[in-house]
Amino acid sequence: MRLHSLEIEGFGPFRERQIVDFDSFADDGIFLIAGRTGAGKSSILDAVCFGLYGGVPRYESGDKRLRSDHCDPEDLSEVVVEFSTTAGRYRVTRSPEYMRPAKRGGGLTKQASGVQLDTLTDAGWVTLAAKEREVGHELDEILQLSREQFLQVILLAQNRFARFLLADSKERQTLLRRLFGTERFEDVQSRFDDRRKTAENALSGRLAAVNAGLQQAERMVTAAELWGEHEPVDVTAETTPERLEQLRVALERAEYQVERRSAESTEAETRNTAAEVALTSAREERKAQQDRDAARVAMQRIDAEEPEIASARTTLQRARTAEALRATLNAAERAASDREKAEIAERAAREVWGSAEIELVDIELGGVTAEALETWAEQRTSQSGEWKRAAELEQSVPALAVEQTDAEEQVAEASALVDAHDTERAELPARVTELTAQRDAARRSADRIDDLQTTLNAAKARRDAAVRAERLRGDLDKAERALVAASSVLDEAQLALTQLRRRRLDGFAGELATALVSGEACSVCGATEHPSPAEHSDPVSPEDVEAAEGVRDTAAKGDREALDRVSDLKRDLAAAAAMAEERSVAAAEDEVAAATAVHAAAQAAVGALAAAVAALGEATARSVQLEKDRAAAADALAKSRETLALIAQRSAEAQTVVTAARGSFGTVAERIAEVTAHVAAAHALADALEESARREVALTDAAAEQTRALAASDFDGANAAREALRSAAEQQGLEERITGHTVQREKQRELLLALEMRALPEEPIELSAVEESAAVARTVWRAAIDAGGRAETTVDQLGALIDSAAAEYAGSAAQQADFEVLKGLADTIAGRAGNTHKMTLETFVLAAELEEIVGAANRRLSDMSTGRYQLQHSDALAARGAASGLGIVVFDAFTGQTRPAQSLSGGETFLSSLALALGLAEVVTARAGGIQLDTLFIDEGFGSLDADTLEIAMRTLDELRSGGRTVGIISHVESMQEQIPAQLVVEQTASGPSRIRP
């Protein structure tokens, strides 16, 4: 894998987009990432890791905010990594989650993280995936390295160098597990432990089930008293086979009890059956005695009812004879009633006719007949028909009066409307003349509004320029004072820098003297003796000079900015004064006020012009409409007068007809009502006379028919026949009573005859003794059945428990053997029992990997330590049961002994850590499929080395670039800056954010 370029924007200390071209260092093979502490050197590696894996090694815990704190809310945060593998060339664009301004509603909203993976083809860049999960899957296939492996073999991040060397077995196992993915062996161990626990629980459960079954069987034997003479004292002290044998003997005793209880039950059942038969026979005879006595009583009651039944038969016979005369008797009775009602109606009609005091010209009251009355009524009805028209006219007289009044009011209103139209028509010409004058005046004022608007805009521009010029004069005064102060600060910073540089030059001799070692050659003159080395009494470091240069640069930037500010203000002030035309703010305000007033008046005239034009149009239209309205009003007046004349004529004619028809009555309606009442009385009397005559004839006929029917019957008269009559329900009741009596007598007679034939004793049969004997036999039988059932249940349950316990015990032997084998295997894998090194299966596998890593590391460490040191894998047991098997010790060839890695010096620790890290990278690369690593980064660690050790380390790093590999080193050590010409410099700007320059 080779990195080609990196683009960083809004990430870590970098706000603006920074571009790193790693291909530019391909020819050098090794390059340095330099810069002051805190400038952001390690952030370059953070960006590479974030772009490829979405995570940053330094932020594994704590605050994971990746967006630059220097960013404004609108700024973009993004990392672009371009790399290539044997599979092709790829580009990853990734942005973290951050808050950005909301597009609607104001405030901030969360911008979700995003990622996109592109590949370079002949047609250009083509997107492979744009979702985090899909990009992750694609990169796993392309990189073939996890994030932990990447950090261990390509990006050796800060603070990770010595961790692997100095870690204990537990920490080293955690790291190796992530690198080599050996969690599956821990899963194997867990599965074997689970299988062991499951098998142990199953075996314990099976043995517990055997013991529980035996205990239950023993409790059952004890409860059933089946132990005989050898009841066990302590069953827990006996073996399972012995307990089973004792239970089988008890089972045989239980089976014998079942046979004995069965014979007892059969005998008891026979005795119970005989007792039940005797009880049933006695109860039947006692019931027959009770039925016989009840039948005798019923026959006596039936014989006592015989006289009443004979009377009922006679009543029913006479009722059926009288039923044939019912229609004749009812007809005669109705005819008499109808004749009486007709006579009453006739008398009432005569009273009404007499009370009306009607004067008859042709007939007297005593000679009134129905025919004469009908003739008189027809004459009066014809006469009243002539008066109905007069009555209708009489009712319409008030309405005609109202219509006449309304017509008179309409004539008055129409006349007034005509007069109003004449008055308005006379006043309209003067109104038109007035409106025309107003329109012309408003038009002359409104025509000047554009010129007045131009004048007002110019006045406002001068006023604004005058205000701006006034403000700029104050700002210019402040800026000039700030320029003086900035120039003073710059002079002081330049003076301080000059003094530091002079002190630095003066102290070079003392600085060289501090590095002299007795017996070693001087780097200046080559002498091995140093009789009078210079003193370094006033030391000035390069960092002090660099800091002073930073202060001087900041001050110079401030001075330039202050000077630019003054120049800008002067230019703006001159432009503002020219635009204000040298007017003061007060004078410009007065001009604006005057122009505003004139312009407002013109705007008002525009509105008045429109109103005047509209009003004039309305007046002209009103003149035309007024002529139309006056003609319509004149037509309405003529029609109203014509309507009034017609209504007056109709009213006079109606009054003449009504007066003639009224006669001496108050109203025509009263006269018609009286005649109508007299006609009704005549009709009623005529109808009553005719009805009375018809009812008299009907009564005579009905009386004759009744006399003939009675003569042919057995009854003495009509009253006797009516007394014999019975309703249909009464007749049916009599017949049912007679029939029921006959049936009941015959039934009771047959029943009594059968019971008397059995010759039962007269005294009641006693049942208590027979019932007591049957109850005793039944109790004995049930007790025998219960005892037999309990004995059978005991045999079944005890036999099932013994069989189950025996089967479970037989099966547990094979299960016990299998468990012992599984337990031994699980303990060995987990580092327990006979595993003398206490190594788990995963630790054993990782120990093999560690031996290979140590071998690869020693190939470099031997050269780097000039053959003194070798790393060795140690599987020694750790103290107090701590994790072991993955220890690393250092073999010192000078002493021939091994010692802990923690005993190495700082430089030795760095070289050993570097060798171990490179060896680890080799092994991990091989395990990842032998991928080619063309880019490697190493972060820090070189500051602890002396010159010779640093030279060895540099020689080792120089060997790494063989085969076209590019190695990037992060360090602020000055000697490395001198030895490595290809560099990336990370520096902080004056405003805070960092930048990267070649």
CSV table of N, CA, C and O in Angstrom, one decimal, residues 670-761:
chain,number,residue,atom,x,y,z
A,670,GLU,N,-124.7,37.2,9.1
A,670,GLU,CA,-125.7,36.8,10.1
A,670,GLU,C,-127.0,36.3,9.5
A,670,GLU,O,-127.6,35.4,10.0
A,671,ARG,N,-127.4,37.0,8.5
A,671,ARG,CA,-128.7,36.6,7.8
A,671,ARG,C,-128.5,35.2,7.2
A,671,ARG,O,-129.4,34.3,7.4
A,672,ILE,N,-127.4,34.9,6.6
A,672,ILE,CA,-127.2,33.5,6.0
A,672,ILE,C,-127.1,32.5,7.1
A,672,ILE,O,-127.6,31.4,6.9
A,673,ALA,N,-126.5,32.8,8.2
A,673,ALA,CA,-126.3,31.8,9.3
A,673,ALA,C,-127.7,31.4,9.9
A,673,ALA,O,-128.0,30.3,10.2
A,674,GLU,N,-128.6,32.4,10.0
A,674,GLU,CA,-129.9,32.1,10.6
A,674,GLU,C,-130.7,31.2,9.6
A,674,GLU,O,-131.4,30.2,10.0
A,675,VAL,N,-130.7,31.5,8.3
A,675,VAL,CA,-131.4,30.7,7.4
A,675,VAL,C,-130.9,29.3,7.3
A,675,VAL,O,-131.6,28.3,7.3
A,676,THR,N,-129.6,29.1,7.4
A,676,THR,CA,-128.9,27.8,7.4
A,676,THR,C,-129.3,27.0,8.6
A,676,THR,O,-129.6,25.8,8.5
A,677,ALA,N,-129.5,27.6,9.8
A,677,ALA,CA,-129.9,26.9,11.0
A,677,ALA,C,-131.3,26.4,10.9
A,677,ALA,O,-131.7,25.3,11.2
A,678,HIS,N,-132.2,27.2,10.3
A,678,HIS,CA,-133.6,26.8,10.1
A,678,HIS,C,-133.7,25.7,9.1
A,678,HIS,O,-134.5,24.7,9.3
A,679,VAL,N,-133.0,25.7,8.1
A,679,VAL,CA,-133.0,24.6,7.1
A,679,VAL,C,-132.5,23.3,7.7
A,679,VAL,O,-133.1,22.2,7.5
A,680,ALA,N,-131.5,23.4,8.6
A,680,ALA,CA,-130.9,22.2,9.3
A,680,ALA,C,-132.0,21.6,10.2
A,680,ALA,O,-132.2,20.4,10.3
A,681,ALA,N,-132.7,22.5,10.9
A,681,ALA,CA,-133.8,22.0,11.8
A,681,ALA,C,-134.9,21.3,11.1
A,681,ALA,O,-135.4,20.3,11.5
A,682,ALA,N,-135.2,21.8,9.9
A,682,ALA,CA,-136.3,21.2,9.1
A,682,ALA,C,-135.9,19.8,8.6
A,682,ALA,O,-136.6,18.9,8.6
A,683,HIS,N,-134.6,19.7,8.1
A,683,HIS,CA,-134.1,18.4,7.7
A,683,HIS,C,-134.1,17.4,8.8
A,683,HIS,O,-134.4,16.2,8.6
A,684,ALA,N,-133.7,17.8,10.0
A,684,ALA,CA,-133.6,16.9,11.2
A,684,ALA,C,-135.0,16.4,11.6
A,684,ALA,O,-135.1,15.2,11.9
A,685,LEU,N,-136.0,17.3,11.6
A,685,LEU,CA,-137.3,16.9,12.0
A,685,LEU,C,-137.9,15.9,10.9
A,685,LEU,O,-138.5,14.9,11.3
A,686,ALA,N,-137.7,16.2,9.7
A,686,ALA,CA,-138.2,15.3,8.6
A,686,ALA,C,-137.5,13.9,8.7
A,686,ALA,O,-138.2,12.9,8.6
A,687,ASP,N,-136.2,13.8,9.0
A,687,ASP,CA,-135.5,12.5,9.1
A,687,ASP,C,-136.0,11.8,10.4
A,687,ASP,O,-136.2,10.6,10.3
A,688,ALA,N,-136.3,12.5,11.5
A,688,ALA,CA,-136.8,11.8,12.7
A,688,ALA,C,-138.2,11.3,12.5
A,688,ALA,O,-138.5,10.2,13.0
A,689,LEU,N,-139.1,12.0,11.8
A,689,LEU,CA,-140.4,11.4,11.5
A,689,LEU,C,-140.4,10.2,10.7
A,689,LEU,O,-141.1,9.2,11.0
A,690,GLU,N,-139.5,10.1,9.7
A,690,GLU,CA,-139.4,8.9,8.8
A,690,GLU,C,-138.8,7.8,9.6
A,690,GLU,O,-139.3,6.6,9.5
A,691,GLU,N,-137.8,8.0,10.4
A,691,GLU,CA,-137.2,6.9,11.2
A,691,GLU,C,-138.1,6.3,12.2
A,691,GLU,O,-138.2,5.1,12.5
A,692,SER,N,-138.9,7.1,12.9
A,692,SER,CA,-139.9,6.7,13.9
A,692,SER,C,-140.9,5.7,13.2
A,692,SER,O,-141.3,4.7,13.8
A,693,ALA,N,-141.4,6.0,12.0
A,693,ALA,CA,-142.3,5.2,11.3
A,693,ALA,C,-141.7,3.8,11.0
A,693,ALA,O,-142.3,2.8,11.1
A,694,ARG,N,-140.4,3.8,10.5
A,694,ARG,CA,-139.8,2.6,10.2
A,694,ARG,C,-139.6,1.7,11.4
A,694,ARG,O,-139.7,0.5,11.3
A,695,ARG,N,-139.2,2.2,12.5
A,695,ARG,CA,-138.9,1.4,13.7
A,695,ARG,C,-140.2,0.8,14.3
A,695,ARG,O,-140.2,-0.3,14.9
A,696,GLU,N,-141.3,1.4,14.1
A,696,GLU,CA,-142.6,0.9,14.6
A,696,GLU,C,-143.0,-0.4,13.8
A,696,GLU,O,-143.4,-1.4,14.4
A,697,VAL,N,-142.8,-0.3,12.5
A,697,VAL,CA,-143.1,-1.5,11.7
A,697,VAL,C,-142.1,-2.7,12.0
A,697,VAL,O,-142.6,-3.8,12.1
A,698,ALA,N,-140.8,-2.4,12.3
A,698,ALA,CA,-139.9,-3.5,12.6
A,698,ALA,C,-140.2,-4.1,13.9
A,698,ALA,O,-140.1,-5.3,14.1
A,699,LEU,N,-140.7,-3.3,14.9
A,699,LEU,CA,-141.0,-3.9,16.2
A,699,LEU,C,-142.2,-4.8,16.1
A,699,LEU,O,-142.2,-5.9,16.7
A,700,THR,N,-143.2,-4.5,15.3
A,700,THR,CA,-144.3,-5.4,15.2
A,700,THR,C,-143.9,-6.7,14.6
A,700,THR,O,-144.3,-7.8,15.0
A,701,ASP,N,-143.1,-6.7,13.5
A,701,ASP,CA,-142.6,-7.9,12.9
A,701,ASP,C,-141.8,-8.8,13.8
A,701,ASP,O,-142.0,-10.0,13.9
A,702,ALA,N,-140.9,-8.3,14.6
A,702,ALA,CA,-140.1,-9.0,15.6
A,702,ALA,C,-140.9,-9.7,16.7
A,702,ALA,O,-140.7,-10.8,17.1
A,703,ALA,N,-141.9,-9.0,17.2
A,703,ALA,CA,-142.8,-9.5,18.2
A,703,ALA,C,-143.5,-10.7,17.7
A,703,ALA,O,-143.7,-11.8,18.4
A,704,ALA,N,-144.0,-10.7,16.5
A,704,ALA,CA,-144.8,-11.8,16.0
A,704,ALA,C,-143.9,-13.0,15.8
A,704,ALA,O,-144.3,-14.2,16.1
A,705,GLU,N,-142.6,-12.9,15.3
A,705,GLU,CA,-141.7,-14.0,15.1
A,705,GLU,C,-141.3,-14.6,16.5
A,705,GLU,O,-141.2,-15.9,16.6
A,706,GLN,N,-141.1,-13.8,17.5
A,706,GLN,CA,-140.8,-14.4,18.9
A,706,GLN,C,-141.9,-15.2,19.4
A,706,GLN,O,-141.7,-16.3,20.0
A,707,THR,N,-143.2,-14.8,19.2
A,707,THR,CA,-144.3,-15.5,19.7
A,707,THR,C,-144.4,-16.9,19.1
A,707,THR,O,-144.7,-17.9,19.7
A,708,ARG,N,-144.2,-17.0,17.7
A,708,ARG,CA,-144.2,-18.2,17.0
A,708,ARG,C,-143.1,-19.2,17.5
A,708,ARG,O,-143.3,-20.4,17.7
A,709,ALA,N,-141.9,-18.7,17.8
A,709,ALA,CA,-140.8,-19.6,18.2
A,709,ALA,C,-141.0,-20.1,19.6
A,709,ALA,O,-140.7,-21.3,19.9
A,710,LEU,N,-141.5,-19.3,20.5
A,710,LEU,CA,-141.7,-19.8,21.9
A,710,LEU,C,-142.8,-20.8,21.9
A,710,LEU,O,-142.8,-21.8,22.8
A,711,ALA,N,-143.8,-20.7,21.1
A,711,ALA,CA,-144.9,-21.7,21.0
A,711,ALA,C,-144.4,-23.0,20.6
A,711,ALA,O,-144.9,-24.1,21.1
A,712,ALA,N,-143.4,-23.1,19.8
A,712,ALA,CA,-142.8,-24.4,19.4
A,712,ALA,C,-141.8,-25.0,20.3
A,712,ALA,O,-141.3,-26.1,20.1
A,713,SER,N,-141.4,-24.3,21.4
A,713,SER,CA,-140.3,-24.7,22.3
A,713,SER,C,-141.0,-25.2,23.6
A,713,SER,O,-142.2,-25.2,23.8
A,714,ASP,N,-140.1,-25.7,24.6
A,714,ASP,CA,-140.5,-26.2,25.9
A,714,ASP,C,-140.6,-25.1,26.9
A,714,ASP,O,-140.9,-25.4,28.1
A,715,PHE,N,-140.2,-23.9,26.6
A,715,PHE,CA,-140.2,-22.8,27.5
A,715,PHE,C,-141.5,-22.1,27.7
A,715,PHE,O,-142.3,-22.0,26.7
A,716,ASP,N,-141.8,-21.7,28.9
A,716,ASP,CA,-143.1,-21.0,29.2
A,716,ASP,C,-143.2,-19.6,28.6
A,716,ASP,O,-144.3,-19.1,28.3
A,717,GLY,N,-142.1,-19.0,28.5
A,717,GLY,CA,-142.1,-17.6,27.9
A,717,GLY,C,-140.7,-17.2,27.6
A,717,GLY,O,-139.7,-17.9,27.7
A,718,ALA,N,-140.6,-15.9,27.2
A,718,ALA,CA,-139.3,-15.4,26.8
A,718,ALA,C,-138.3,-15.3,27.9
A,718,ALA,O,-137.1,-15.5,27.8
A,719,ASN,N,-138.9,-14.9,29.1
A,719,ASN,CA,-138.0,-14.8,30.3
A,719,ASN,C,-137.3,-16.1,30.7
A,719,ASN,O,-136.1,-16.2,31.0
A,720,ALA,N,-138.2,-17.2,30.6
A,720,ALA,CA,-137.6,-18.5,30.9
A,720,ALA,C,-136.5,-19.0,29.9
A,720,ALA,O,-135.5,-19.5,30.3
A,721,ALA,N,-136.7,-18.7,28.7
A,721,ALA,CA,-135.7,-19.0,27.7
A,721,ALA,C,-134.4,-18.2,27.9
A,721,ALA,O,-133.3,-18.7,27.8
A,722,ARG,N,-134.5,-16.9,28.3
A,722,ARG,CA,-133.3,-16.1,28.5
A,722,ARG,C,-132.6,-16.6,29.7
A,722,ARG,O,-131.3,-16.6,29.7
A,723,GLU,N,-133.3,-17.1,30.8
A,723,GLU,CA,-132.6,-17.6,32.0
A,723,GLU,C,-131.8,-18.9,31.7
A,723,GLU,O,-130.8,-19.1,32.3
A,724,ALA,N,-132.3,-19.7,30.8
A,724,ALA,CA,-131.6,-20.9,30.4
A,724,ALA,C,-130.4,-20.7,29.5
A,724,ALA,O,-129.6,-21.6,29.4
A,725,LEU,N,-130.3,-19.6,28.9
A,725,LEU,CA,-129.2,-19.4,28.0
A,725,LEU,C,-127.8,-19.3,28.7
A,725,LEU,O,-127.7,-18.8,29.8
A,726,ARG,N,-126.8,-19.9,28.1
A,726,ARG,CA,-125.4,-19.9,28.7
A,726,ARG,C,-124.5,-19.5,27.5
A,726,ARG,O,-124.7,-19.9,26.4
A,727,SER,N,-123.4,-18.9,27.9
A,727,SER,CA,-122.4,-18.5,26.8
A,727,SER,C,-121.7,-19.8,26.4
A,727,SER,O,-121.7,-20.8,27.0
A,728,ALA,N,-121.0,-19.7,25.3
A,728,ALA,CA,-120.2,-20.8,24.7
A,728,ALA,C,-119.1,-21.3,25.7
A,728,ALA,O,-118.9,-22.5,25.9
A,729,ALA,N,-118.5,-20.3,26.4
A,729,ALA,CA,-117.4,-20.7,27.4
A,729,ALA,C,-118.0,-21.5,28.5
A,729,ALA,O,-117.5,-22.4,29.0
A,730,GLU,N,-119.2,-21.0,29.0
A,730,GLU,CA,-119.9,-21.7,30.1
A,730,GLU,C,-120.3,-23.1,29.7
A,730,GLU,O,-120.1,-24.0,30.5
A,731,GLN,N,-120.8,-23.2,28.5
A,731,GLN,CA,-121.2,-24.5,28.1
A,731,GLN,C,-120.0,-25.5,28.0
A,731,GLN,O,-120.1,-26.7,28.3
A,732,GLN,N,-118.9,-25.0,27.4
A,732,GLN,CA,-117.7,-25.8,27.3
A,732,GLN,C,-117.2,-26.2,28.7
A,732,GLN,O,-116.7,-27.3,28.9
A,733,GLY,N,-117.2,-25.3,29.7
A,733,GLY,CA,-116.8,-25.6,31.0
A,733,GLY,C,-117.6,-26.7,31.6
A,733,GLY,O,-117.1,-27.6,32.3
A,734,LEU,N,-118.9,-26.6,31.4
A,734,LEU,CA,-119.8,-27.6,32.0
A,734,LEU,C,-119.5,-29.0,31.4
A,734,LEU,O,-119.4,-30.0,32.1
A,735,GLU,N,-119.3,-29.0,30.1
A,735,GLU,CA,-119.0,-30.3,29.4
A,735,GLU,C,-117.7,-30.9,29.8
A,735,GLU,O,-117.6,-32.1,30.1
A,736,GLU,N,-116.7,-30.0,30.0
A,736,GLU,CA,-115.4,-30.5,30.4
A,736,GLU,C,-115.4,-31.1,31.8
A,736,GLU,O,-114.8,-32.1,32.2
A,737,ARG,N,-116.2,-30.4,32.7
A,737,ARG,CA,-116.3,-30.9,34.1
A,737,ARG,C,-117.0,-32.3,34.1
A,737,ARG,O,-116.5,-33.2,34.8
A,738,ILE,N,-118.0,-32.5,33.3
A,738,ILE,CA,-118.8,-33.7,33.3
A,738,ILE,C,-117.8,-34.8,32.8
A,738,ILE,O,-117.7,-35.9,33.3
A,739,THR,N,-117.1,-34.6,31.7
A,739,THR,CA,-116.3,-35.6,31.0
A,739,THR,C,-115.1,-35.9,32.0
A,739,THR,O,-114.7,-37.1,32.1
A,740,GLY,N,-114.5,-34.9,32.6
A,740,GLY,CA,-113.4,-35.2,33.5
A,740,GLY,C,-113.8,-36.0,34.7
A,740,GLY,O,-113.0,-36.9,35.1
A,741,HIS,N,-114.9,-35.8,35.2
A,741,HIS,CA,-115.4,-36.6,36.4
A,741,HIS,C,-115.6,-38.1,36.0
A,741,HIS,O,-115.1,-39.0,36.7
A,742,THR,N,-116.1,-38.3,34.8
A,742,THR,CA,-116.3,-39.7,34.3
A,742,THR,C,-115.0,-40.4,34.1
A,742,THR,O,-114.8,-41.5,34.5
A,743,VAL,N,-114.0,-39.7,33.5
A,743,VAL,CA,-112.7,-40.3,33.2
A,743,VAL,C,-111.9,-40.6,34.5
A,743,VAL,O,-111.3,-41.7,34.7
A,744,GLN,N,-111.9,-39.7,35.4
A,744,GLN,CA,-111.2,-39.9,36.7
A,744,GLN,C,-111.8,-41.0,37.5
A,744,GLN,O,-111.1,-41.8,38.1
A,745,ARG,N,-113.1,-41.2,37.5
A,745,ARG,CA,-113.8,-42.3,38.3
A,745,ARG,C,-113.3,-43.6,37.7
A,745,ARG,O,-113.0,-44.5,38.5
A,746,GLU,N,-113.2,-43.7,36.4
A,746,GLU,CA,-112.9,-45.0,35.8
A,746,GLU,C,-111.4,-45.3,36.0
A,746,GLU,O,-111.0,-46.5,36.3
A,747,LYS,N,-110.6,-44.3,36.0
A,747,LYS,CA,-109.1,-44.5,36.2
A,747,LYS,C,-108.9,-45.0,37.6
A,747,LYS,O,-108.1,-45.9,37.9
A,748,GLN,N,-109.4,-44.3,38.6
A,748,GLN,CA,-109.2,-44.7,40.0
A,748,GLN,C,-109.8,-46.1,40.3
A,748,GLN,O,-109.2,-46.8,41.1
A,749,ARG,N,-110.8,-46.4,39.7
A,749,ARG,CA,-111.4,-47.7,39.9
A,749,ARG,C,-110.5,-48.8,39.5
A,749,ARG,O,-110.3,-49.8,40.2
A,750,GLU,N,-109.9,-48.7,38.3
A,750,GLU,CA,-108.9,-49.7,37.8
A,750,GLU,C,-107.7,-49.8,38.6
A,750,GLU,O,-107.2,-50.9,38.9
A,751,LEU,N,-107.1,-48.6,39.1
A,751,LEU,CA,-106.0,-48.6,39.9
A,751,LEU,C,-106.2,-49.3,41.3
A,751,LEU,O,-105.4,-50.2,41.7
A,752,LEU,N,-107.3,-49.0,41.9
A,752,LEU,CA,-107.6,-49.6,43.2
A,752,LEU,C,-107.9,-51.1,43.1
A,752,LEU,O,-107.4,-51.9,43.9
A,753,LEU,N,-108.5,-51.5,42.0
A,753,LEU,CA,-108.7,-53.0,41.8
A,753,LEU,C,-107.4,-53.7,41.7
A,753,LEU,O,-107.3,-54.8,42.3
A,754,ALA,N,-106.4,-53.2,40.9
A,754,ALA,CA,-105.1,-53.9,40.8
A,754,ALA,C,-104.4,-54.0,42.2
A,754,ALA,O,-103.8,-55.0,42.5
A,755,LEU,N,-104.4,-52.9,43.0
A,755,LEU,CA,-103.7,-52.9,44.3
A,755,LEU,C,-104.4,-53.8,45.3
A,755,LEU,O,-103.8,-54.5,46.1
A,756,GLU,N,-105.7,-53.9,45.2
A,756,GLU,CA,-106.5,-54.7,46.2
A,756,GLU,C,-106.2,-56.2,45.9
A,756,GLU,O,-106.2,-57.1,46.8
A,757,MET,N,-105.9,-56.5,44.6
A,757,MET,CA,-105.6,-57.9,44.2
A,757,MET,C,-104.3,-58.4,44.8
A,757,MET,O,-104.1,-59.6,44.9
A,758,ARG,N,-103.3,-57.5,45.2
A,758,ARG,CA,-102.0,-57.9,45.7
A,758,ARG,C,-102.1,-58.3,47.2
A,758,ARG,O,-101.1,-58.8,47.8
A,759,ALA,N,-103.2,-58.1,47.8
A,759,ALA,CA,-103.4,-58.5,49.2
A,759,ALA,C,-102.4,-58.0,50.2
A,759,ALA,O,-101.7,-58.8,50.9
A,760,LEU,N,-102.1,-56.7,50.1
A,760,LEU,CA,-101.1,-56.1,50.9
A,760,LEU,C,-101.6,-56.0,52.4
A,760,LEU,O,-102.8,-55.8,52.6
A,761,PRO,N,-100.7,-56.0,53.4
A,761,PRO,CA,-101.2,-55.9,54.8
A,761,PRO,C,-101.7,-54.4,55.0
A,761,PRO,O,-101.3,-53.5,54.3
